[in-house]
Amino acid sequence: DAGVTQSPTHLIKTRGQQVTLRCSPKSGHDTVSWYQQALGQGPQFIFQYYEEEERQRGNFPDRFSGHQFPNYSSELNVNALLLGDSALYLCASSFGTGFFMAGYTFGSGTRLTVV
Amino acid sequence: AQSVTQLDSQVPVFEEAPVELRCNYSSSVSVYLFWYVQYPNQGLQLLLKYLSGSTLVESINGFEAEFNKSQTSFHLRKPSVHISDTAEYFCAVSDGSSASKIIFGSGTRLSIRP
């Protein structure tokens, strides 16, 4: 049973460029959340997708956007990259929202380096 | 908004010694509490969770955590650590009354000395 799959594993981009990161949730999961983890820090919540809609959003600018597809997979897009966007981007999947949520399953992340 | 405070950024201990990693959260009517572990260059793995019921929860590899509502704490303990426990540990909280985002603490790096 595949867990959460993220691609690519590593990525180097130049300031001002745009990037798309991809995530396939664990089988049976329908909710995808994205986190940014800067070096030496805890993961910061970016947003969450459920039923192809953004349900919650953390304190991130509009340069960060996402999408969820009918098969529950998800993309994270970042426009106009800044050096400060360099981080490990983690995707986490779960089943349902609210009361029925019981923890996330995380992927191994995409390491984004902006130069 | 929910928040989590991990009081120690680094905890060095000797192998086979006991360890406690401290975690406090901001109060809410209902909370779900989690401990995640992150090994180098990997994603996060769920170690244990408190949803309801018994305030003492255990993991399969000997860790335990106790939910203390009066002190708003969820400290992680292990009576005897192994070299293989070397990792970053994150305490996390979710407000069960709304959508299910999980808020993480800043992490505690556990380093085990032989």
XYZ file of C-alpha atoms in Angstrom:
229
model
C 0.000 0.000 0.000
C 1.725 3.169 -1.218
C 2.020 5.993 1.241
C 2.167 9.647 0.290
C 4.236 10.254 -2.837
C 5.817 13.608 -3.620
C 7.661 14.724 -6.729
C 10.233 15.857 -7.450
C 12.435 15.078 -4.455
C 14.832 17.941 -5.126
C 14.528 21.092 -7.190
C 16.696 24.128 -7.857
C 15.055 27.283 -9.198
C 16.120 30.853 -9.852
C 14.597 33.876 -8.136
C 11.488 35.074 -9.932
C 10.686 31.708 -11.479
C 7.610 29.621 -10.841
C 7.517 26.071 -9.467
C 4.951 23.272 -9.238
C 5.217 20.503 -6.662
C 3.082 17.380 -6.801
C 1.580 15.045 -4.238
C -0.317 11.760 -4.403
C -2.096 10.942 -1.148
C -2.129 7.631 0.620
C -4.703 5.195 -0.705
C -8.078 5.877 0.924
C -7.211 9.439 1.932
C -9.143 12.360 0.474
C -7.621 15.410 2.170
C -4.253 16.943 1.333
C -2.399 19.523 3.397
C 0.799 21.316 2.452
C 3.501 22.489 4.829
C 6.695 24.497 4.453
C 9.587 23.484 6.689
C 12.509 25.871 6.733
C 15.865 24.563 7.905
C 15.863 23.964 11.653
C 12.201 24.863 12.120
C 8.882 23.127 12.501
C 6.503 22.714 9.560
C 4.342 25.751 8.827
C 0.812 25.161 7.496
C 0.277 26.535 3.979
C -3.193 25.274 3.041
C -5.472 22.269 2.950
C -7.563 20.830 0.136
C -10.684 18.723 0.480
C -13.261 17.966 -2.218
C -11.127 19.940 -4.683
C -11.505 23.144 -2.686
C -9.102 25.067 -0.473
C -10.609 24.646 3.001
C -8.079 26.389 5.193
C -5.103 28.613 4.600
C -2.158 29.571 6.745
C -0.293 32.870 6.759
C 1.209 32.624 3.282
C 0.975 35.163 0.442
C -1.094 34.679 -2.692
C 2.071 33.628 -4.536
C 1.340 30.236 -3.004
C -1.581 28.500 -4.676
C -2.782 24.979 -5.055
C -5.132 22.578 -6.674
C -6.714 19.232 -5.910
C -7.762 16.862 -8.653
C -10.711 14.415 -8.706
C -8.342 11.552 -7.832
C -7.378 13.508 -4.663
C -3.837 14.254 -5.832
C -2.675 17.815 -5.374
C -0.290 20.438 -6.673
C 1.390 23.335 -4.892
C 2.376 26.278 -7.086
C 4.675 29.079 -6.031
C 5.074 32.133 -8.268
C 7.788 34.804 -8.265
C 10.140 32.708 -6.148
C 12.142 34.414 -3.418
C 15.319 33.192 -1.747
C 13.261 32.802 1.427
C 11.076 30.194 -0.256
C 13.940 27.715 -0.011
C 12.658 24.946 2.231
C 11.414 21.392 2.464
C 7.809 21.253 1.269
C 5.812 18.495 2.877
C 2.550 17.041 1.724
C 0.332 15.278 4.236
C -2.803 13.296 3.549
C -5.654 12.280 5.809
C -9.196 11.001 5.652
C -11.947 13.517 6.164
C -11.851 16.739 8.107
C -12.902 17.912 11.526
C -13.961 15.342 14.049
C -13.006 12.360 11.938
C -9.448 13.484 11.376
C -6.934 11.396 13.249
C -3.546 12.500 12.147
C -1.678 12.894 8.926
C 0.502 10.642 6.806
C 3.441 12.632 5.477
C 5.424 12.284 2.307
C 9.204 12.587 2.318
C 9.023 16.090 0.928
C 10.405 18.156 -1.921
C 13.579 20.093 -1.157
C 13.319 23.417 -3.013
C 16.405 25.594 -3.325
C 16.027 29.072 -4.777
C 19.244 30.678 -6.034
C -5.583 30.269 17.290
C -3.900 27.141 18.536
C -0.193 27.213 19.287
C 2.419 24.773 20.528
C 5.543 25.501 22.552
C 8.384 23.031 22.747
C 10.500 24.241 25.602
C 13.801 22.652 24.590
C 15.355 23.031 21.157
C 17.983 20.373 21.904
C 18.152 17.540 24.430
C 21.396 15.543 24.716
C 21.238 12.308 26.720
C 23.352 9.224 27.184
C 22.240 5.901 25.750
C 19.957 3.916 28.093
C 19.153 7.057 30.112
C 15.563 8.314 30.496
C 14.392 11.341 28.547
C 11.510 13.814 28.626
C 10.688 16.196 25.785
C 8.401 18.967 26.920
C 5.402 20.337 25.071
C 2.764 22.886 26.050
C -0.203 23.960 23.953
C -2.641 26.853 24.043
C -5.927 25.931 25.613
C -9.026 25.080 23.603
C -12.340 23.410 24.279
C -11.183 20.252 22.562
C -7.788 19.289 21.250
C -6.124 16.461 19.491
C -2.432 16.134 20.355
C 0.347 14.441 18.441
C 4.032 13.677 18.549
C 5.808 13.238 15.234
C 9.400 12.123 14.643
C 11.599 13.198 11.741
C 14.774 11.332 10.873
C 17.417 13.125 8.762
C 16.308 13.901 5.204
C 12.915 12.299 5.722
C 9.321 13.370 6.200
C 7.482 13.210 9.498
C 6.206 9.971 11.012
C 3.422 9.800 13.565
C 4.802 8.550 16.886
C 1.664 8.707 19.029
C -1.554 10.643 19.399
C -4.150 11.627 21.961
C -7.706 11.953 20.690
C -9.818 11.077 23.742
C -10.054 8.556 26.561
C -6.992 7.510 28.556
C -4.647 10.418 29.134
C -1.585 8.176 28.817
C -0.777 7.086 25.265
C 2.026 4.814 24.144
C 3.945 4.106 20.955
C 5.200 0.739 19.769
C 8.852 1.679 20.345
C 8.633 2.532 24.044
C 7.702 6.222 24.006
C 4.737 7.491 25.994
C 3.043 10.838 26.466
C 0.547 12.059 29.015
C -2.195 14.569 28.304
C -2.473 16.971 31.214
C -5.428 19.289 30.688
C -4.872 21.418 33.795
C -1.278 22.158 32.773
C -2.026 22.162 29.014
C 0.928 19.844 28.497
C 1.681 16.738 26.467
C 5.225 15.750 27.429
C 6.942 12.843 25.694
C 8.937 10.355 27.743
C 11.014 7.242 27.294
C 12.568 5.333 30.210
C 15.651 4.166 28.276
C 16.763 5.622 24.937
C 18.643 3.982 22.053
C 21.092 5.469 19.589
C 18.388 4.855 16.970
C 16.101 7.364 18.747
C 18.317 10.200 17.535
C 15.955 12.441 15.558
C 13.905 15.631 15.609
C 10.649 15.388 17.548
C 7.676 17.631 16.889
C 4.694 18.162 19.129
C 1.514 19.133 17.297
C -2.065 20.132 18.072
C -5.320 20.232 16.196
C -8.551 21.947 17.170
C -11.067 19.144 16.824
C -14.001 21.580 16.682
C -13.102 22.922 13.264
C -11.297 21.829 10.132
C -8.412 19.560 10.703
C -5.233 21.542 10.202
C -2.419 20.524 12.521
C -0.154 23.143 14.079
C 3.410 22.087 14.862
C 5.900 23.207 17.451
C 9.408 24.237 16.531
C 10.862 20.830 17.330
C 13.294 19.272 19.791
C 16.469 17.652 18.547
C 17.199 14.533 20.580
C 20.837 13.474 20.416
C 21.936 10.239 22.046
C 25.509 9.812 23.239
C 27.002 6.329 23.575
